[in-house]
Short mmCIF file of C-alpha atoms in Angstrom, two decimals:
data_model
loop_
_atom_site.label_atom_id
_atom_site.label_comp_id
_atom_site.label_asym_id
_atom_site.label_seq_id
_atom_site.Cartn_x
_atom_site.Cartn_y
_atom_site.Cartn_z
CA UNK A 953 52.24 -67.38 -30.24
CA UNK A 954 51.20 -64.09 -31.69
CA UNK A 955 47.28 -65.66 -31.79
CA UNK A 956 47.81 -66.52 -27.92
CA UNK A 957 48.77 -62.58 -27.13
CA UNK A 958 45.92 -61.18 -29.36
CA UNK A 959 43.42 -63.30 -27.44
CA UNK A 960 44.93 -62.40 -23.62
CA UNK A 961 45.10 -58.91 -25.51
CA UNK A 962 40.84 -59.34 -26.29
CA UNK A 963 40.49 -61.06 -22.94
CA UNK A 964 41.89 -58.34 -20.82
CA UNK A 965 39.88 -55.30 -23.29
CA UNK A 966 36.81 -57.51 -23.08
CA UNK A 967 37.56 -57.66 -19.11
CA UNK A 968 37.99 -54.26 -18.21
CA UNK A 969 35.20 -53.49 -21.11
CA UNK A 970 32.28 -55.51 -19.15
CA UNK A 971 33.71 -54.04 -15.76
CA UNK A 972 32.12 -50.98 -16.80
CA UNK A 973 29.28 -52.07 -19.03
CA UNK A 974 27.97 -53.66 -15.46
CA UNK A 975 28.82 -50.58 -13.67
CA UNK A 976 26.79 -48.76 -16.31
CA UNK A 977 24.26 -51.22 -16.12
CA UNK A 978 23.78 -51.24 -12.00
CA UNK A 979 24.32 -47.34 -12.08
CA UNK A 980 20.99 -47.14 -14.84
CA UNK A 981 19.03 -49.65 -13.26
CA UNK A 982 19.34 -48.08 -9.61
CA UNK A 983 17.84 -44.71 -11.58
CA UNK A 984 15.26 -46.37 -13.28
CA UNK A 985 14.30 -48.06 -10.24
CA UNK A 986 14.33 -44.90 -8.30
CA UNK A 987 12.27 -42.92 -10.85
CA UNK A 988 9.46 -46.21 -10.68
CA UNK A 989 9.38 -46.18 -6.70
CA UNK A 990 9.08 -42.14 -7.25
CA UNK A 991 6.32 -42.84 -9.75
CA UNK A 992 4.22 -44.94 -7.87
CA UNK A 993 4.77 -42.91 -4.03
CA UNK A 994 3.09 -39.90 -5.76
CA UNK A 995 0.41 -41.24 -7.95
CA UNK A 996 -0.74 -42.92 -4.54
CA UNK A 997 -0.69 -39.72 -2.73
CA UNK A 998 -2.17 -37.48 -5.74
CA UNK A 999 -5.05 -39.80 -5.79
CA UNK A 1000 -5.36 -40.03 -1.65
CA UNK A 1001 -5.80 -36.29 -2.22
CA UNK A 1002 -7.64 -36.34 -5.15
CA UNK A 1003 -10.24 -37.63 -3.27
CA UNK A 1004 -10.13 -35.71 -0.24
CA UNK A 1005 -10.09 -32.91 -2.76
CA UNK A 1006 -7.61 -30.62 -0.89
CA UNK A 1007 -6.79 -28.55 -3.45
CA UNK A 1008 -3.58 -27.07 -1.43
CA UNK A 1009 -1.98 -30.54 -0.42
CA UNK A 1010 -2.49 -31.03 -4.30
CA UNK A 1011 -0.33 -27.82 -5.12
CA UNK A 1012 2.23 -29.01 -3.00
CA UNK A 1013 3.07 -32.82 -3.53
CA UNK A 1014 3.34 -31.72 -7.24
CA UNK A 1015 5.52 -29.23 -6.67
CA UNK A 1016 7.22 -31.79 -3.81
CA UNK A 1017 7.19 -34.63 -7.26
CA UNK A 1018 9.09 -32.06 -9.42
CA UNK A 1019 12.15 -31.65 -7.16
CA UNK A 1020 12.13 -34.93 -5.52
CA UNK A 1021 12.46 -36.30 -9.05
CA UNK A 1022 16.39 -35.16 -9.04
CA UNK A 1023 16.55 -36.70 -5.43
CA UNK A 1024 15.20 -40.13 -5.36
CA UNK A 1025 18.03 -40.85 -8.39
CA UNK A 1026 20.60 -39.35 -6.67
CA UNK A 1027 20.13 -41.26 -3.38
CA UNK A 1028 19.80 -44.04 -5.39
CA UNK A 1029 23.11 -43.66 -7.09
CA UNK A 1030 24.30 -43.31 -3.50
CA UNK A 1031 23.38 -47.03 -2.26
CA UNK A 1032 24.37 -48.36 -5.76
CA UNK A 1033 27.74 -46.81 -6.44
CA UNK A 1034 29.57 -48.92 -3.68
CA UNK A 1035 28.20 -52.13 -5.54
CA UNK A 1036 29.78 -51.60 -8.66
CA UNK A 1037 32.88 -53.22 -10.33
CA UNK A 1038 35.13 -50.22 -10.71
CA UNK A 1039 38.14 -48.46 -9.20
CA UNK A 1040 38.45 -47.11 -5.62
CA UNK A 1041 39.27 -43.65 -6.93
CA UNK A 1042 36.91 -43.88 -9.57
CA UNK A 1043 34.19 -44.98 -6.78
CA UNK A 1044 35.17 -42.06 -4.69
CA UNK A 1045 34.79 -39.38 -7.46
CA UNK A 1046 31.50 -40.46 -8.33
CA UNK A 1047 30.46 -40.70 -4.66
CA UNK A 1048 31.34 -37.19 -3.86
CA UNK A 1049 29.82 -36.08 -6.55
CA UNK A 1050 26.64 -37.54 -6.40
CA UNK A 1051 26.79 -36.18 -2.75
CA UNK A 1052 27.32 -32.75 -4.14
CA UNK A 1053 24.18 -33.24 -6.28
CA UNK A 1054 22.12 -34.61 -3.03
CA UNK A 1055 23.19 -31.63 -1.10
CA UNK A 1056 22.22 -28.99 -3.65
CA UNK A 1057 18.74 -31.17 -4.52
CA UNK A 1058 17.89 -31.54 -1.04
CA UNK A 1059 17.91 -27.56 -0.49
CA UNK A 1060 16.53 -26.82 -3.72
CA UNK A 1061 13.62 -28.71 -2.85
CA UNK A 1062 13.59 -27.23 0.09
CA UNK A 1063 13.66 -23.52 -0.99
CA UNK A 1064 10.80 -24.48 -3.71
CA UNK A 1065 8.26 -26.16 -0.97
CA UNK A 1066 8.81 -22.78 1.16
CA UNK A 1067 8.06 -20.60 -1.78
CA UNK A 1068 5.10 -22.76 -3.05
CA UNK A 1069 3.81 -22.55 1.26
CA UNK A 1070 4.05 -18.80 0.88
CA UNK A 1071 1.96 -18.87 -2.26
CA UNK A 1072 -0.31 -20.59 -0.46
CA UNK A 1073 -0.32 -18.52 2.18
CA UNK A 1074 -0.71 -15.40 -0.17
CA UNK A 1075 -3.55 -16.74 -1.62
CA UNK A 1076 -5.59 -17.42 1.06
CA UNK A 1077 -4.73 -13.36 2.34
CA UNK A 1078 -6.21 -10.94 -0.82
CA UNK A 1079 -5.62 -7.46 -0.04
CA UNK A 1080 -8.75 -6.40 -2.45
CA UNK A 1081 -11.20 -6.41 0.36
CA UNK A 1082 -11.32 -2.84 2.45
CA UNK A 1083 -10.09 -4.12 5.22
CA UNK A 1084 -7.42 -5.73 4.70
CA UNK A 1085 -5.06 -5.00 7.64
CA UNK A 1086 -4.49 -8.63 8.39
CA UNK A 1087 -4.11 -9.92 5.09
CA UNK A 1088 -1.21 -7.35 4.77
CA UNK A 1089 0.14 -8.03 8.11
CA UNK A 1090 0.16 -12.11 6.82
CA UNK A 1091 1.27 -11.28 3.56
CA UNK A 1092 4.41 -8.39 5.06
CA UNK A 1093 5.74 -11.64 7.59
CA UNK A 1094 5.51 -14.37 4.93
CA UNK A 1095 7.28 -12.67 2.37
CA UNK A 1096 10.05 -11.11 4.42
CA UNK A 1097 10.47 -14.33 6.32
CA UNK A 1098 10.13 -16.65 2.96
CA UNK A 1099 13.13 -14.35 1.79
CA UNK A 1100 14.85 -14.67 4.89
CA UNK A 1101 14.43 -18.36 4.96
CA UNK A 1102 15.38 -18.82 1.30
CA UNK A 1103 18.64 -16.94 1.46
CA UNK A 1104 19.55 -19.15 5.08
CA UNK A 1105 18.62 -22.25 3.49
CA UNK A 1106 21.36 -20.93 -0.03
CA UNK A 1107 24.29 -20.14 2.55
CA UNK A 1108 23.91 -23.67 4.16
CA UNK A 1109 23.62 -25.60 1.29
CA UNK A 1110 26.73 -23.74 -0.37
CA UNK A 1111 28.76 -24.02 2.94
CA UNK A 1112 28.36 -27.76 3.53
CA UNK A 1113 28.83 -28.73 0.12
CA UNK A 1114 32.47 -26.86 0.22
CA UNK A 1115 33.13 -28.66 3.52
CA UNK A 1116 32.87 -31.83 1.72
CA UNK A 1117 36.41 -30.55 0.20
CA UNK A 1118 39.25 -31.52 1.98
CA UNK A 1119 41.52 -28.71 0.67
CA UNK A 1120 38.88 -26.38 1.41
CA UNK A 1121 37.74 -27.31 4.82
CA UNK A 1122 41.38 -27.13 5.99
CA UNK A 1123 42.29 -23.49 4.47
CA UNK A 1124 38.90 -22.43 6.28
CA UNK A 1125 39.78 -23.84 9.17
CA UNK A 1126 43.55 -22.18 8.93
CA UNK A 1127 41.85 -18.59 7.84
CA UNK A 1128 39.28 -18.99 10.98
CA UNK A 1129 42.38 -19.62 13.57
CA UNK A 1130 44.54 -16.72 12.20
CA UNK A 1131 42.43 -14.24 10.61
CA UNK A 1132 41.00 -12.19 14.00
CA UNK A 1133 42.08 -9.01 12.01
CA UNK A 1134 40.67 -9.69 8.75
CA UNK A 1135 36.92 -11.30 10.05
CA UNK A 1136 36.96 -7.87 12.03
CA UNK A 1137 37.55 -5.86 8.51
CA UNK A 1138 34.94 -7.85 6.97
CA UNK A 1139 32.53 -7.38 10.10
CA UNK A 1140 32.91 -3.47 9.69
CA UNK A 1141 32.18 -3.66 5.94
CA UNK A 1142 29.40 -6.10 6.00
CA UNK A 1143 27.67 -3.93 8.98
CA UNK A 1144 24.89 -1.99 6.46
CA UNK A 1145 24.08 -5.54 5.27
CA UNK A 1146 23.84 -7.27 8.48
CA UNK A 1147 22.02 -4.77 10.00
CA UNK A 1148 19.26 -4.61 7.15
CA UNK A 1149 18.84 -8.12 7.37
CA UNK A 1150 18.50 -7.78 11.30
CA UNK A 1151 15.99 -5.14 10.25
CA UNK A 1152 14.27 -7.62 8.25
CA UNK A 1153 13.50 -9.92 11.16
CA UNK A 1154 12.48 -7.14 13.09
CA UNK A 1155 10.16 -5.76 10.57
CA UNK A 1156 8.60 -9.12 9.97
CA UNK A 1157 8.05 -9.66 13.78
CA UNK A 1158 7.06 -5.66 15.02
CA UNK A 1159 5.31 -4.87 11.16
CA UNK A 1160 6.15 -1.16 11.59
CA UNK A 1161 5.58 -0.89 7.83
CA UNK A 1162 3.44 -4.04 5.71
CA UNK A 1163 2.72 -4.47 2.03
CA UNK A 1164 0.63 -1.71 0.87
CA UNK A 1165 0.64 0.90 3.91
CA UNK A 1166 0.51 4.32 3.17
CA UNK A 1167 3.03 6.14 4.92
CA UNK A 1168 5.14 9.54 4.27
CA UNK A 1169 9.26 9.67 4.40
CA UNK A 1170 11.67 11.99 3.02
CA UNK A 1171 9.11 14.74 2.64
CA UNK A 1172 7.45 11.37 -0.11
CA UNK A 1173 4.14 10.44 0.36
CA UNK A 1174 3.01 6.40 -1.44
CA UNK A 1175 2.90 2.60 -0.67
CA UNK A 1176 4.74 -0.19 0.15
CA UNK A 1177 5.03 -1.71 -2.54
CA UNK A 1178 7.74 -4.68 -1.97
CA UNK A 1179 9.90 -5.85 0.78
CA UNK A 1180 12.89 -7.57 -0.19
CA UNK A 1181 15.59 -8.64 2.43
CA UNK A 1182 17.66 -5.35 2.67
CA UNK A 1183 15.75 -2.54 1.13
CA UNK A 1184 11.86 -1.42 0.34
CA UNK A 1185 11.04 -0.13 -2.35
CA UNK A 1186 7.81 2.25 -1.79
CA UNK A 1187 5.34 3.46 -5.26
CA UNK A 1188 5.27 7.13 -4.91
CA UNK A 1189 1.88 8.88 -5.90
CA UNK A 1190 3.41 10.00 -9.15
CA UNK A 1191 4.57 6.08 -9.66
CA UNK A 1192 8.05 6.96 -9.06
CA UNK A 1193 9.95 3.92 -7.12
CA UNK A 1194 12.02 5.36 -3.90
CA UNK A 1195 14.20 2.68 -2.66
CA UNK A 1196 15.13 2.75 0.97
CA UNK A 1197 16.88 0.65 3.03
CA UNK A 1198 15.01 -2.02 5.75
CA UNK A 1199 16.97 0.33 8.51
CA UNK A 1200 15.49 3.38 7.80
CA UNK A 1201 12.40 1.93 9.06
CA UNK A 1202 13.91 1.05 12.73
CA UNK A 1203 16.60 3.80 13.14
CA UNK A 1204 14.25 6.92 11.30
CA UNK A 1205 10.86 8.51 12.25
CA UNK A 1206 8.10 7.81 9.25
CA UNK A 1207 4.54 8.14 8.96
CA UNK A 1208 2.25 5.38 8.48
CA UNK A 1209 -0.95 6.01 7.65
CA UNK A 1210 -2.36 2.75 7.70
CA UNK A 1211 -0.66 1.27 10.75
CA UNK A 1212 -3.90 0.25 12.54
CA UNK A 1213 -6.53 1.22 10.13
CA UNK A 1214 -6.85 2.74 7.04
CA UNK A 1215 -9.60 5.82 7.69
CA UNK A 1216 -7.94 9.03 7.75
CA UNK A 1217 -9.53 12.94 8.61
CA UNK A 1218 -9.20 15.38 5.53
CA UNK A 1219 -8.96 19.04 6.61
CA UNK A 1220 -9.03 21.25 3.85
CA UNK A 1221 -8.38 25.23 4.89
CA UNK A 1222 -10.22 28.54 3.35
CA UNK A 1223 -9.51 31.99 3.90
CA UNK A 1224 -12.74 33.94 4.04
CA UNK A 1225 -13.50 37.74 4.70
CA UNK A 1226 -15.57 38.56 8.10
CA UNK A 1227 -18.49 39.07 6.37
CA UNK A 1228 -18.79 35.05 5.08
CA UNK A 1229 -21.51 33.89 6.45
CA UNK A 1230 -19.92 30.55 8.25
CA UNK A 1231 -22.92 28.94 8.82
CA UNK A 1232 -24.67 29.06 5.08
CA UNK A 1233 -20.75 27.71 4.06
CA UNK A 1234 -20.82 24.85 6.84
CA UNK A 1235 -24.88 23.55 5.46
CA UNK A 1236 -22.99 24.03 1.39
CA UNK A 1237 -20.04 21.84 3.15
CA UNK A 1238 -22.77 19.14 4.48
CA UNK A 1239 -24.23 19.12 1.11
CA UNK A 1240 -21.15 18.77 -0.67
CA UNK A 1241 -20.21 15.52 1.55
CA UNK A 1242 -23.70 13.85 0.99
CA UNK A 1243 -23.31 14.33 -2.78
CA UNK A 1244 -19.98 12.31 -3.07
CA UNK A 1245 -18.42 8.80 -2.18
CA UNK A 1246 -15.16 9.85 -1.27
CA UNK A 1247 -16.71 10.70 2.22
CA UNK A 1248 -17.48 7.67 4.85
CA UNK A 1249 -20.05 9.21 6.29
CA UNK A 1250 -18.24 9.15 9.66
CA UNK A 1251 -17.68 12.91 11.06
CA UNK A 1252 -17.91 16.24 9.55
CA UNK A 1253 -17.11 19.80 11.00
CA UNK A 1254 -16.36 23.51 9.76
CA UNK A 1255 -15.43 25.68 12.08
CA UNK A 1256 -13.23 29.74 12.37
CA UNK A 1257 -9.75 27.86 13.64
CA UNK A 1258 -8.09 30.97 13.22
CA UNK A 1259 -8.31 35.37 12.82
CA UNK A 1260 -5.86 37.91 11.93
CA UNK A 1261 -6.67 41.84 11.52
CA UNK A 1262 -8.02 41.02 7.54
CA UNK A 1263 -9.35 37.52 7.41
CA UNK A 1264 -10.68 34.77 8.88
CA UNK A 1265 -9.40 30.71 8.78
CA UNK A 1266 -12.30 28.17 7.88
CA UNK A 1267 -11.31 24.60 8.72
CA UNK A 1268 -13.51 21.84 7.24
CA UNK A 1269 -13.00 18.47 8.51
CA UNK A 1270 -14.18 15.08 7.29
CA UNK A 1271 -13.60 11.52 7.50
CA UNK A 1272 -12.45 9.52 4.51
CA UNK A 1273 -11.51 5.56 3.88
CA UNK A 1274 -8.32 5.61 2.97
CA UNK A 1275 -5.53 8.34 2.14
CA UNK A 1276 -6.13 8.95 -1.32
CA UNK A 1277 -9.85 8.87 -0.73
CA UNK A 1278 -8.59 11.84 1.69
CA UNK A 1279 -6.42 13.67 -0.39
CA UNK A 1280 -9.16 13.49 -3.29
CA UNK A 1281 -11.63 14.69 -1.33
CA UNK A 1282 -9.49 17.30 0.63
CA UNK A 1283 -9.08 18.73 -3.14
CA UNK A 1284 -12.99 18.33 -4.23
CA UNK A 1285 -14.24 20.51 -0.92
CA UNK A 1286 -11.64 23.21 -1.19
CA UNK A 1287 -12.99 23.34 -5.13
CA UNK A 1288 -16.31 23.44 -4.58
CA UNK A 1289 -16.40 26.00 -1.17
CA UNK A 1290 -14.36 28.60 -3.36
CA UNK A 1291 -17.18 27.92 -6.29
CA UNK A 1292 -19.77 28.20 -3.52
CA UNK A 1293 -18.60 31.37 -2.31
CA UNK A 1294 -17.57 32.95 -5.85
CA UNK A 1295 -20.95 32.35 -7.07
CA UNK A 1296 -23.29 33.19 -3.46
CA UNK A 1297 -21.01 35.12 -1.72
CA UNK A 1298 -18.44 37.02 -3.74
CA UNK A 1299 -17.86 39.60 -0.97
CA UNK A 1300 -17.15 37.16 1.42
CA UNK A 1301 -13.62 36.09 -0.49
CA UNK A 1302 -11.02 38.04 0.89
CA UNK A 1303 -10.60 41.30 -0.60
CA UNK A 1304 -9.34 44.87 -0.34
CA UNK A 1305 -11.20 47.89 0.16
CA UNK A 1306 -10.63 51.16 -0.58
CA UNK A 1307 -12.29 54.30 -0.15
CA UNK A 1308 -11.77 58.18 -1.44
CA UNK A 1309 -12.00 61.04 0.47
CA UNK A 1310 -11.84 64.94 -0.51
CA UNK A 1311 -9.02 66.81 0.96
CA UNK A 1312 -9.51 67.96 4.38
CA UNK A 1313 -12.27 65.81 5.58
CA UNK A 1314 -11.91 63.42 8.63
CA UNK A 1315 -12.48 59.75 8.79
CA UNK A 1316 -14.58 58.13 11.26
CA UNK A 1317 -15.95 54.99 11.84
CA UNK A 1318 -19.71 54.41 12.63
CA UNK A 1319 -20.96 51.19 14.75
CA UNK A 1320 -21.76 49.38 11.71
CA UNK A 1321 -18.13 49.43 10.25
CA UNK A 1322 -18.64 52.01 7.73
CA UNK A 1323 -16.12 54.87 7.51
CA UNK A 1324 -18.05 58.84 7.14
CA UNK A 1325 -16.13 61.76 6.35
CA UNK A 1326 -16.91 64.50 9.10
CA UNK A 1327 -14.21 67.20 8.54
CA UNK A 1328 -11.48 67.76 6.12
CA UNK A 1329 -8.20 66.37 5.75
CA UNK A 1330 -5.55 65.85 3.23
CA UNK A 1331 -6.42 63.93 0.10
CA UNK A 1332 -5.28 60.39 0.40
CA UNK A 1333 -6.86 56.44 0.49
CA UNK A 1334 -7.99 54.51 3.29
CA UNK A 1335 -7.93 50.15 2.55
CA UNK A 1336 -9.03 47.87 5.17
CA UNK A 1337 -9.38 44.08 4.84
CA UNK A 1338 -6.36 43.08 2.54
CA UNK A 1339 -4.73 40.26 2.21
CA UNK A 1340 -3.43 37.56 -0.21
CA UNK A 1341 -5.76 34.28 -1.42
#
């Protein structure tokens, strides 16, 4: 009797035992399966494109092979799991989450084939040429919209695999029917966020600002350096970072020096006593522009922009590349007309003059600007043509 109850006893173990060896079993083979038929799909296309030699579709169905590599399992667990020799409720937990895995697969694999199609993108758009307005303008819209795309693709993905919760889907659906106050709190406090990532669309569609522009804001003058979803963050000339919201950009006047293209005028202003001889200082300004790179060659002027009672304004004007090719050489003519005129023309910086007289003699001026004494007047001293430099 007690040998009759120790074999149902091993029957019953052994029973329930090869329930789940098979289980096991199906559950392995429908991976290994899976991981064969995922084998063989890409080595066909890798060589298809091997010898097209399409370098890109090459990038791309081995990053495509990396990701799908989770995926073809998991589907495969899918069809198999309803096959197996187990337990309704064990069958459901495994089904959901399997699905769980699918879900969160599927849009990781989707997030990495848009980030390897921006890289593509990027590389085919250097900005190391001169002109590289359109490469920037490619390069501001991919990004932005890549990031855009990526954090869309993150919300979904999270929000459908909670609504495979029961529990969860109905408490959402209860908050959604009775919380009109509370999504309006939410609204108020998310506003800054929403609106930067509006801003984002709109900056990636209108490209008021791209990767690399040289504009001026906040009394800050540098680049563009990245353009994340909510804020910029612009390189400074000193390499300081200034981070700045995407809204600033749509709500705020900036200036963007490289909106359309890059070439900028330099004006660089010197103060110069009437006798300077303007025309000697606008050949030494021609001179100075032929000698250096900085200047494209493109336009050139000095000219008297303005007078007052003890000096005269000089305003030389030329054409650069870019803005620090402008600011560099806005710096080298100001240095080297000052040098010029030091060296040539010292009496032609701005200066004060002064002039002694005996007591009792009278001042008069002649045609040629000189003063004469012609009668006697109190000591004193007579300055003309002063100001500060």
């Amino acid at each position: 009797m007690n040998l009759l109850t120790s074999l149902t006893q091993i029957q019953e173990y052994w029973g329930g035992t090869r329930e789940w060896l098979v289980a096991a079993a199906v559950l392995v083979g429908a991976i290994a399966v899976a991981l064969l038929v995922h084998l063989a799909i890409f080595s066909v296309l890798e060589r298809l494109f091997r010898r097209k030699g399409t370098g890109t579709q090459s990038i791309l169905t081995s990053r495509a092979k990396r990701s799908s590599r989770i995926i073809f399992p998991l589907l495969a667990l899918v069809l198999a799991i309803p096959l197996v020799p187990l337990p309704a409720d064990v069958k459901s937990m495994l089904q959901h989450a399997v699905g769980l895995g699918v879900i969160a697969s599927v849009g990781w694999a989707i997030i990495i084939l848009t980030e390897m199609a921006g890289n593509i993108i990027l590389a085919r758009y250097s900005t190391d040429a001169s002109d590289n307005l359109t490469a920037r303008r490619i390069r501001t819209q991919t990004q932005v919209l890549q990031r855009i795309f990526t954090l869309m693709v993150s919300v979904v993905t999270v929000s459908v695999m909670l609504m495979t919760f029961p529990a969860v889907r109905h408490v959402g659906v209860s908050l959604l029917a009775s919380a009109g106050l509370a999504g309006l709190i939410v609204g108020m406090a998310a506003r800054s966020t929403l609106s930067n990532l509006i801003a984002g669309l709109q900056v990636a569609l209108t490209q008021p600002i791209r990767l690399e522009d040289a504009i001026v804001l906040e009394g800050e003058w540098g680049w563009v350096e990245e353009i994340d979803t909510t804020y910029v963050v612009v390189r400074l000339w000193d390499l300081r970072r200034l981070i700045v919201p995407l809204s600033y950009f749509i709500e705020k006047p900036f200036q963007n020096w490289t909106r359309t293209r890059a070439d900028l005028l330099a004006v660089a202003m010197i103060y110069v006593d009437y006798t300077a001889p303007v025309q000697e200082i606008r050949e030494e300004l021609h001179r100075i522009l032929d000698a250096t790179p900085l200047w494209d060659k493109r336009t050139w002027a000095l000219q008297v922009t303005d007078t007052t009672e003890r000096t005269m304004q000089l305003r030389a004007l030329m054409s650069a590349r870019n803005g620090p090719d402008a600011f560099d050489l806005r710096c080298l003519v100001r240095e080297r007309l000052v040098q010029f005129l030091r060296d040539r023309y010292p009496f032609a910086l701005p200066q004060q003059r002064e002039q002694q007289f005996n007591v009792g003699e009278k001042i008069t001026t002649s045609s040629d600007g000189q003063l004469h004494a012609t009668s006697r007047i109190e000591r004193g001293t007579v300055s003309k043509a002063h100001t500060d430099y």
